Amino acid sequence: MPDKKVKRLVTLEEYIIQAQNRFPGAKGDLSQLLRDIGLAAKIISREVNKAGITNILGFDGTTNVHGEAVKKLDLFADQQLIHALERSQITCMVISEENDGIVRLSSSEGKYVVYMDPLDGSSNIDVNVSIGSIFSIYMRESKSNGKPEEHEALQPGVKQVAAGYVLYGSSTIMVYTTGLGVSMFTLDPSIGEFILSEDDIKMPDKGKIYSINEGSYNSWDLGLKKYVKYCQVEDEKTNRPYSARYIGSMVADVHRTLMKGGIFMYPKSHKYPSGKLRLMYECNPLSFVIEQAGGMALEGEGRIMEVPPKSIHQRTPIYIGSRENVQKVRSFLREYAGREESVQA
Ligand code: FDP
């Protein structure tokens, strides 16, 4: 007889299979895909943790499609995830921050399309700050099973069948949703398994942390400037001033927002007129997770996941987090839309 006092650990594999068994007709392909990502994540996590020893830090001398310097670990993560997805032959194409065009995998009949940011927050790699891998999964829409084309990948975020991230922080965690709530797993390095640490995560409806790169303050819209000032005003009744926190890795900032509540914002600015963050492999997947946890994600006025994508590397502004905080910033953006700050004499 098992000892009832001993807490039973549920592994990622076990959890995925149990979830799949709730749908008798399921063939297990999506489960396989999630397991493949889990495996690649373990390999990337191992490498991230010993990056300084194996001389895998630093630039590799090339730039990615956005003109950003590519670090060696970005490439390593990209390759590991692509290999993992190639193995199970159920994904026909991968779109990654590190590759200009679509990457066709050998199974052109594979029914899934996977977007990924293999290593988000990569400018933090060298300074030992949390980074992560983000993924977003779609069904291939077209009936044809010929060569997959880029236009087939241009689906709005509401069509995602699963999305999530792996965060390489003080521990390595994997968070994902298939549209039935959000689950979180922590990697136990001693047994090499992701163990369920929280199921059906619900985030606070409001929080007292705001997160934004305030260095760009001068190029924000007036509504956003007013909102950030609102966050800083002292008011006991509404628990203000809020605290400012900005890690500079979207995946880590959004994870903190998921667990503690509050808001993360990356608006448009003079430097990034359409916002900096990528719709398809940063904003959509994180919005899916946050919405599933009861939060909200907007591009300003509308829902991120309803933005019709025009290109695979499209950028968007984003306001994401606790429902009340996101609604509040939207009310400021609406109130001051089109207005300029009056210059004081
Ligand atoms: P990074 O450039 O380090 O890859 O994906 C872009 C991103 O990181 C996000 O993870 C992060 O939130 C943002 O850029 C940080 O940008 P700023 O340096 O402009 O604040």
GROMACS .gro file of C-alpha atoms and ligand atoms in nm:
model
  365
    1MET     CA    1   0.000   0.000   0.000
    2PRO     CA    2   0.142   0.343  -0.089
    3ASP     CA    3   0.209   0.572   0.209
    4LYS     CA    4  -0.063   0.841   0.193
    5LYS     CA    5   0.158   1.092   0.375
    6VAL     CA    6   0.407   1.094   0.089
    7LYS     CA    7   0.308   1.358  -0.168
    8ARG     CA    8   0.274   1.197  -0.510
    9LEU     CA    9   0.474   1.380  -0.773
   10VAL     CA   10   0.314   1.421  -1.115
   11THR     CA   11   0.559   1.449  -1.403
   12LEU     CA   12   0.499   1.658  -1.715
   13GLU     CA   13   0.473   1.338  -1.922
   14GLU     CA   14   0.215   1.187  -1.688
   15TYR     CA   15   0.016   1.508  -1.674
   16ILE     CA   16   0.005   1.542  -2.053
   17ILE     CA   17  -0.110   1.181  -2.093
   18GLN     CA   18  -0.379   1.219  -1.825
   19ALA     CA   19  -0.506   1.536  -1.997
   20GLN     CA   20  -0.512   1.357  -2.331
   21ASN     CA   21  -0.708   1.063  -2.187
   22ARG     CA   22  -0.993   1.301  -2.105
   23PHE     CA   23  -1.054   1.324  -2.481
   24PRO     CA   24  -1.119   0.967  -2.599
   25GLY     CA   25  -1.077   1.052  -2.971
   26ALA     CA   26  -0.743   1.231  -2.925
   27LYS     CA   27  -0.457   1.081  -3.124
   28GLY     CA   28  -0.194   1.220  -2.894
   29ASP     CA   29  -0.014   1.438  -3.148
   30LEU     CA   30  -0.039   1.759  -2.948
   31SER     CA   31   0.072   1.569  -2.638
   32GLN     CA   32   0.375   1.445  -2.829
   33LEU     CA   33   0.455   1.798  -2.942
   34LEU     CA   34   0.444   1.931  -2.586
   35ARG     CA   35   0.664   1.647  -2.468
   36ASP     CA   36   0.914   1.727  -2.747
   37ILE     CA   37   0.928   2.089  -2.633
   38GLY     CA   38   0.973   1.971  -2.273
   39LEU     CA   39   1.271   1.758  -2.377
   40ALA     CA   40   1.436   2.041  -2.572
   41ALA     CA   41   1.378   2.269  -2.272
   42LYS     CA   42   1.572   2.032  -2.044
   43ILE     CA   43   1.868   2.035  -2.283
   44ILE     CA   44   1.858   2.415  -2.316
   45SER     CA   45   1.826   2.452  -1.938
   46ARG     CA   46   2.136   2.238  -1.885
   47GLU     CA   47   2.332   2.450  -2.130
   48VAL     CA   48   2.205   2.782  -1.987
   49ASN     CA   49   2.318   2.669  -1.642
   50LYS     CA   50   2.671   2.594  -1.749
   51ALA     CA   51   2.702   2.865  -2.013
   52GLY     CA   52   2.995   3.037  -1.844
   53ILE     CA   53   3.193   2.713  -1.819
   54THR     CA   54   3.140   2.592  -2.174
   55ASN     CA   55   3.219   2.924  -2.337
   56ILE     CA   56   2.876   2.945  -2.496
   57LEU     CA   57   2.814   3.300  -2.373
   58GLY     CA   58   2.866   3.598  -2.595
   59PHE     CA   59   2.798   3.695  -2.952
   60ASP     CA   60   2.843   3.455  -3.239
   61GLY     CA   61   2.924   3.745  -3.470
   62THR     CA   62   2.604   3.742  -3.678
   63THR     CA   63   2.277   3.938  -3.647
   64ASN     CA   64   1.924   3.796  -3.658
   65VAL     CA   65   1.642   3.911  -3.888
   66HIS     CA   66   1.579   4.212  -3.666
   67GLY     CA   67   1.937   4.332  -3.683
   68GLU     CA   68   2.003   4.226  -3.323
   69ALA     CA   69   2.331   4.061  -3.231
   70VAL     CA   70   2.284   3.684  -3.208
   71LYS     CA   71   2.433   3.517  -2.904
   72LYS     CA   72   2.559   3.163  -2.915
   73LEU     CA   73   2.296   3.033  -2.675
   74ASP     CA   74   2.018   3.171  -2.899
   75LEU     CA   75   2.144   2.955  -3.182
   76PHE     CA   76   2.184   2.653  -2.959
   77ALA     CA   77   1.827   2.688  -2.829
   78ASP     CA   78   1.693   2.739  -3.181
   79GLN     CA   79   1.863   2.422  -3.305
   80GLN     CA   80   1.751   2.212  -3.009
   81LEU     CA   81   1.387   2.309  -3.046
   82ILE     CA   82   1.390   2.253  -3.422
   83HIS     CA   83   1.553   1.908  -3.375
   84ALA     CA   84   1.294   1.813  -3.114
   85LEU     CA   85   1.006   1.914  -3.341
   86GLU     CA   86   1.159   1.739  -3.642
   87ARG     CA   87   1.186   1.412  -3.448
   88SER     CA   88   0.814   1.345  -3.407
   89GLN     CA   89   0.719   1.431  -3.769
   90ILE     CA   90   0.395   1.607  -3.676
   91THR     CA   91   0.507   1.965  -3.736
   92CYS     CA   92   0.531   2.090  -4.093
   93MET     CA   93   0.693   2.427  -4.029
   94VAL     CA   94   0.859   2.632  -3.761
   95ILE     CA   95   0.883   3.008  -3.744
   96SER     CA   96   1.151   3.135  -3.513
   97GLU     CA   97   1.292   3.470  -3.413
   98GLU     CA   98   1.630   3.344  -3.529
   99ASN     CA   99   1.527   3.263  -3.888
  100ASP     CA  100   1.426   3.506  -4.155
  101GLY     CA  101   1.173   3.288  -4.336
  102ILE     CA  102   0.971   2.982  -4.240
  103VAL     CA  103   1.168   2.665  -4.164
  104ARG     CA  104   1.007   2.370  -4.344
  105LEU     CA  105   1.049   2.041  -4.157
  106SER     CA  106   1.080   1.708  -4.335
  107SER     CA  107   0.718   1.609  -4.269
  108SER     CA  108   0.522   1.830  -4.508
  109GLU     CA  109   0.211   1.641  -4.393
  110GLY     CA  110   0.263   1.741  -4.032
  111LYS     CA  111  -0.051   1.914  -3.911
  112TYR     CA  112   0.108   2.164  -3.673
  113VAL     CA  113   0.273   2.500  -3.723
  114VAL     CA  114   0.498   2.612  -3.437
  115TYR     CA  115   0.618   2.965  -3.366
  116MET     CA  116   0.896   3.015  -3.114
  117ASP     CA  117   1.129   3.262  -2.958
  118PRO     CA  118   1.403   3.016  -2.863
  119LEU     CA  119   1.570   3.248  -2.612
  120ASP     CA  120   1.376   3.557  -2.516
  121GLY     CA  121   1.558   3.829  -2.325
  122SER     CA  122   1.889   3.729  -2.479
  123SER     CA  123   2.059   4.058  -2.397
  124ASN     CA  124   2.039   3.934  -2.036
  125ILE     CA  125   2.232   3.612  -2.099
  126ASP     CA  126   2.576   3.746  -2.012
  127VAL     CA  127   2.462   3.893  -1.682
  128ASN     CA  128   2.291   3.584  -1.544
  129VAL     CA  129   1.939   3.725  -1.550
  130SER     CA  130   1.636   3.505  -1.626
  131ILE     CA  131   1.569   3.426  -1.990
  132GLY     CA  132   1.318   3.193  -2.150
  133SER     CA  133   1.187   3.002  -2.452
  134ILE     CA  134   0.837   3.090  -2.576
  135PHE     CA  135   0.622   2.872  -2.803
  136SER     CA  136   0.291   2.902  -2.982
  137ILE     CA  137   0.119   2.615  -3.165
  138TYR     CA  138  -0.138   2.629  -3.447
  139MET     CA  139  -0.305   2.366  -3.664
  140ARG     CA  140  -0.214   2.395  -4.029
  141GLU     CA  141  -0.534   2.530  -4.184
  142SER     CA  142  -0.492   2.435  -4.543
  143LYS     CA  143  -0.633   2.100  -4.657
  144SER     CA  144  -0.339   2.052  -4.891
  145ASN     CA  145  -0.055   1.845  -4.761
  146GLY     CA  146   0.198   1.982  -5.004
  147LYS     CA  147   0.485   2.210  -4.921
  148PRO     CA  148   0.378   2.443  -4.636
  149GLU     CA  149   0.372   2.811  -4.728
  150GLU     CA  150   0.418   3.120  -4.516
  151HIS     CA  151   0.061   3.250  -4.562
  152GLU     CA  152  -0.069   2.935  -4.388
  153ALA     CA  153   0.113   3.043  -4.076
  154LEU     CA  154  -0.054   3.383  -4.063
  155GLN     CA  155  -0.333   3.298  -3.822
  156PRO     CA  156  -0.459   3.522  -3.541
  157GLY     CA  157  -0.371   3.433  -3.182
  158VAL     CA  158  -0.726   3.316  -3.106
  159LYS     CA  159  -0.650   3.012  -3.323
  160GLN     CA  160  -0.363   2.892  -3.105
  161VAL     CA  161  -0.419   2.535  -2.984
  162ALA     CA  162  -0.147   2.558  -2.720
  163ALA     CA  163   0.114   2.804  -2.603
  164GLY     CA  164   0.355   2.854  -2.320
  165TYR     CA  165   0.709   2.920  -2.209
  166VAL     CA  166   1.004   2.780  -2.027
  167LEU     CA  167   1.176   3.018  -1.788
  168TYR     CA  168   1.540   2.956  -1.698
  169GLY     CA  169   1.554   3.138  -1.364
  170SER     CA  170   1.633   3.049  -1.003
  171SER     CA  171   1.475   2.722  -1.113
  172THR     CA  172   1.362   2.611  -1.458
  173ILE     CA  173   0.987   2.612  -1.501
  174MET     CA  174   0.754   2.531  -1.786
  175VAL     CA  175   0.414   2.700  -1.804
  176TYR     CA  176   0.160   2.615  -2.073
  177THR     CA  177  -0.203   2.617  -2.172
  178THR     CA  178  -0.408   2.423  -2.424
  179GLY     CA  179  -0.707   2.648  -2.359
  180LEU     CA  180  -0.817   2.458  -2.049
  181GLY     CA  181  -0.639   2.660  -1.781
  182VAL     CA  182  -0.271   2.716  -1.710
  183SER     CA  183  -0.033   2.460  -1.558
  184MET     CA  184   0.317   2.510  -1.423
  185PHE     CA  185   0.596   2.253  -1.387
  186THR     CA  186   0.932   2.286  -1.215
  187LEU     CA  187   1.238   2.098  -1.338
  188ASP     CA  188   1.386   1.877  -1.070
  189PRO     CA  189   1.747   1.852  -1.191
  190SER     CA  190   1.822   1.554  -0.965
  191ILE     CA  191   1.580   1.331  -1.159
  192GLY     CA  192   1.571   1.531  -1.484
  193GLU     CA  193   1.192   1.564  -1.483
  194PHE     CA  194   0.947   1.852  -1.489
  195ILE     CA  195   0.718   1.809  -1.187
  196LEU     CA  196   0.370   1.965  -1.162
  197SER     CA  197   0.393   2.257  -0.920
  198GLU     CA  198   0.066   2.440  -0.985
  199ASP     CA  199  -0.246   2.354  -1.178
  200ASP     CA  200  -0.520   2.587  -1.306
  201ILE     CA  201  -0.330   2.903  -1.212
  202LYS     CA  202  -0.549   3.209  -1.163
  203MET     CA  203  -0.385   3.550  -1.146
  204PRO     CA  204  -0.496   3.838  -0.922
  205ASP     CA  205  -0.761   4.069  -1.076
  206LYS     CA  206  -0.545   4.364  -0.983
  207GLY     CA  207  -0.187   4.407  -0.873
  208LYS     CA  208   0.048   4.676  -0.747
  209ILE     CA  209   0.342   4.630  -0.982
  210TYR     CA  210   0.387   4.816  -1.310
  211SER     CA  211   0.658   4.714  -1.550
  212ILE     CA  212   0.783   4.925  -1.840
  213ASN     CA  213   1.111   5.059  -1.976
  214GLU     CA  214   1.077   5.416  -1.849
  215GLY     CA  215   1.382   5.526  -2.045
  216SER     CA  216   1.148   5.581  -2.340
  217TYR     CA  217   0.913   5.806  -2.139
  218ASN     CA  218   0.961   6.107  -2.366
  219SER     CA  219   0.830   5.926  -2.672
  220TRP     CA  220   0.515   5.775  -2.515
  221ASP     CA  221   0.160   5.884  -2.589
  222LEU     CA  222   0.018   6.128  -2.338
  223GLY     CA  223  -0.233   5.871  -2.204
  224LEU     CA  224   0.050   5.635  -2.109
  225LYS     CA  225   0.251   5.911  -1.942
  226LYS     CA  226  -0.059   5.999  -1.736
  227TYR     CA  227  -0.117   5.633  -1.645
  228VAL     CA  228   0.240   5.584  -1.523
  229LYS     CA  229   0.207   5.904  -1.315
  230TYR     CA  230  -0.120   5.760  -1.178
  231CYS     CA  231   0.073   5.446  -1.071
  232GLN     CA  232   0.320   5.667  -0.882
  233VAL     CA  233   0.070   5.884  -0.693
  234GLU     CA  234   0.022   5.811  -0.321
  235ASP     CA  235  -0.330   5.695  -0.244
  236GLU     CA  236  -0.398   5.457   0.045
  237LYS     CA  237  -0.743   5.356  -0.078
  238THR     CA  238  -0.611   5.216  -0.405
  239ASN     CA  239  -0.285   5.088  -0.261
  240ARG     CA  240  -0.070   5.337  -0.453
  241PRO     CA  241   0.204   5.410  -0.528
  242TYR     CA  242   0.260   5.085  -0.713
  243SER     CA  243   0.607   4.931  -0.732
  244ALA     CA  244   0.811   4.951  -1.051
  245ARG     CA  245   0.982   4.629  -1.165
  246TYR     CA  246   1.149   4.577  -1.503
  247ILE     CA  247   1.371   4.276  -1.572
  248GLY     CA  248   1.405   4.337  -1.946
  249SER     CA  249   1.317   3.978  -2.043
  250MET     CA  250   0.954   3.984  -2.147
  251VAL     CA  251   0.905   3.621  -2.052
  252ALA     CA  252   1.032   3.683  -1.698
  253ASP     CA  253   0.839   4.009  -1.656
  254VAL     CA  254   0.518   3.842  -1.774
  255HIS     CA  255   0.576   3.541  -1.550
  256ARG     CA  256   0.609   3.768  -1.247
  257THR     CA  257   0.288   3.943  -1.357
  258LEU     CA  258   0.111   3.605  -1.383
  259MET     CA  259   0.214   3.506  -1.031
  260LYS     CA  260   0.186   3.839  -0.850
  261GLY     CA  261  -0.050   4.049  -1.061
  262GLY     CA  262   0.007   4.395  -1.204
  263ILE     CA  263   0.087   4.504  -1.556
  264PHE     CA  264   0.368   4.474  -1.812
  265MET     CA  265   0.374   4.724  -2.097
  266TYR     CA  266   0.585   4.767  -2.408
  267PRO     CA  267   0.433   5.059  -2.602
  268LYS     CA  268   0.526   5.212  -2.935
  269SER     CA  269   0.799   5.473  -2.918
  270HIS     CA  270   1.005   5.685  -3.156
  271LYS     CA  271   1.263   5.406  -3.177
  272TYR     CA  272   0.996   5.136  -3.224
  273PRO     CA  273   0.697   5.301  -3.396
  274SER     CA  274   0.503   4.968  -3.401
  275GLY     CA  275   0.625   4.849  -3.062
  276LYS     CA  276   0.930   4.626  -3.019
  277LEU     CA  277   0.785   4.288  -2.926
  278ARG     CA  278   0.683   4.029  -3.180
  279LEU     CA  279   0.316   3.946  -3.220
  280MET     CA  280   0.344   3.583  -3.325
  281TYR     CA  281   0.608   3.438  -3.095
  282GLU     CA  282   0.612   3.671  -2.796
  283CYS     CA  283   0.280   3.853  -2.755
  284ASN     CA  284   0.023   3.596  -2.874
  285PRO     CA  285   0.152   3.300  -2.670
  286LEU     CA  286   0.196   3.505  -2.352
  287SER     CA  287  -0.148   3.661  -2.405
  288PHE     CA  288  -0.303   3.314  -2.436
  289VAL     CA  289  -0.147   3.212  -2.103
  290ILE     CA  290  -0.246   3.535  -1.927
  291GLU     CA  291  -0.605   3.525  -2.058
  292GLN     CA  292  -0.638   3.163  -1.952
  293ALA     CA  293  -0.531   3.269  -1.602
  294GLY     CA  294  -0.804   3.537  -1.594
  295GLY     CA  295  -0.590   3.831  -1.711
  296MET     CA  296  -0.606   4.053  -2.016
  297ALA     CA  297  -0.377   4.151  -2.306
  298LEU     CA  298  -0.434   4.446  -2.538
  299GLU     CA  299  -0.243   4.616  -2.818
  300GLY     CA  300  -0.385   4.943  -2.685
  301GLU     CA  301  -0.753   4.926  -2.765
  302GLY     CA  302  -0.816   4.575  -2.896
  303ARG     CA  303  -0.726   4.224  -2.786
  304ILE     CA  304  -0.376   4.110  -2.889
  305MET     CA  305  -0.503   3.766  -2.990
  306GLU     CA  306  -0.746   3.920  -3.241
  307VAL     CA  307  -0.484   4.120  -3.432
  308PRO     CA  308  -0.481   3.989  -3.791
  309PRO     CA  309  -0.118   3.903  -3.867
  310LYS     CA  310   0.032   4.041  -4.187
  311SER     CA  311   0.381   3.902  -4.151
  312ILE     CA  312   0.552   3.639  -3.940
  313HIS     CA  313   0.789   3.881  -3.764
  314GLN     CA  314   0.533   4.157  -3.708
  315ARG     CA  315   0.573   4.378  -3.401
  316THR     CA  316   0.300   4.516  -3.176
  317PRO     CA  317   0.265   4.735  -2.869
  318ILE     CA  318   0.139   4.535  -2.570
  319TYR     CA  319  -0.036   4.599  -2.235
  320ILE     CA  320  -0.070   4.270  -2.049
  321GLY     CA  321  -0.156   4.161  -1.696
  322SER     CA  322  -0.427   4.180  -1.433
  323ARG     CA  323  -0.769   4.267  -1.573
  324GLU     CA  324  -0.824   4.584  -1.368
  325ASN     CA  325  -0.477   4.725  -1.436
  326VAL     CA  326  -0.508   4.667  -1.812
  327GLN     CA  327  -0.855   4.822  -1.820
  328LYS     CA  328  -0.720   5.122  -1.632
  329VAL     CA  329  -0.437   5.190  -1.877
  330ARG     CA  330  -0.686   5.156  -2.164
  331SER     CA  331  -0.910   5.418  -2.006
  332PHE     CA  332  -0.611   5.658  -1.990
  333LEU     CA  333  -0.513   5.584  -2.351
  334ARG     CA  334  -0.872   5.651  -2.462
  335GLU     CA  335  -0.906   5.971  -2.259
  336TYR     CA  336  -0.590   6.130  -2.397
  337ALA     CA  337  -0.595   5.981  -2.749
  338GLY     CA  338  -0.452   6.225  -3.005
  339ARG     CA  339  -0.361   6.486  -2.740
  340GLU     CA  340  -0.014   6.632  -2.694
  341GLU     CA  341   0.140   6.741  -2.365
  342SER     CA  342   0.108   7.119  -2.327
  343VAL     CA  343   0.450   7.280  -2.297
  344GLN     CA  344   0.488   7.476  -1.971
  345ALA     CA  345   0.622   7.830  -2.014
  346FDP     P1  346   1.586   4.113  -2.581
  346FDP     O1  347   1.600   4.234  -2.669
  346FDP     O2  348   1.689   4.105  -2.473
  346FDP     O3  349   1.572   3.983  -2.657
  346FDP     O4  350   1.243   4.020  -2.720
  346FDP     C1  351   1.289   4.141  -2.699
  346FDP     C2  352   1.323   4.176  -2.555
  346FDP     O5  353   1.445   4.128  -2.505
  346FDP     C3  354   1.216   4.135  -2.450
  346FDP     O6  355   1.236   4.010  -2.395
  346FDP     C4  356   1.228   4.245  -2.350
  346FDP     O7  357   1.110   4.264  -2.275
  346FDP     C5  358   1.260   4.365  -2.435
  346FDP     O8  359   1.323   4.316  -2.552
  346FDP     C6  360   1.351   4.463  -2.369
  346FDP     O9  361   1.364   4.574  -2.449
  346FDP     P2  362   1.426   4.712  -2.396
  346FDP    O10  363   1.571   4.687  -2.377
  346FDP    O11  364   1.397   4.809  -2.504
  346FDP    O12  365   1.356   4.746  -2.268
   0.00000   0.00000   0.00000
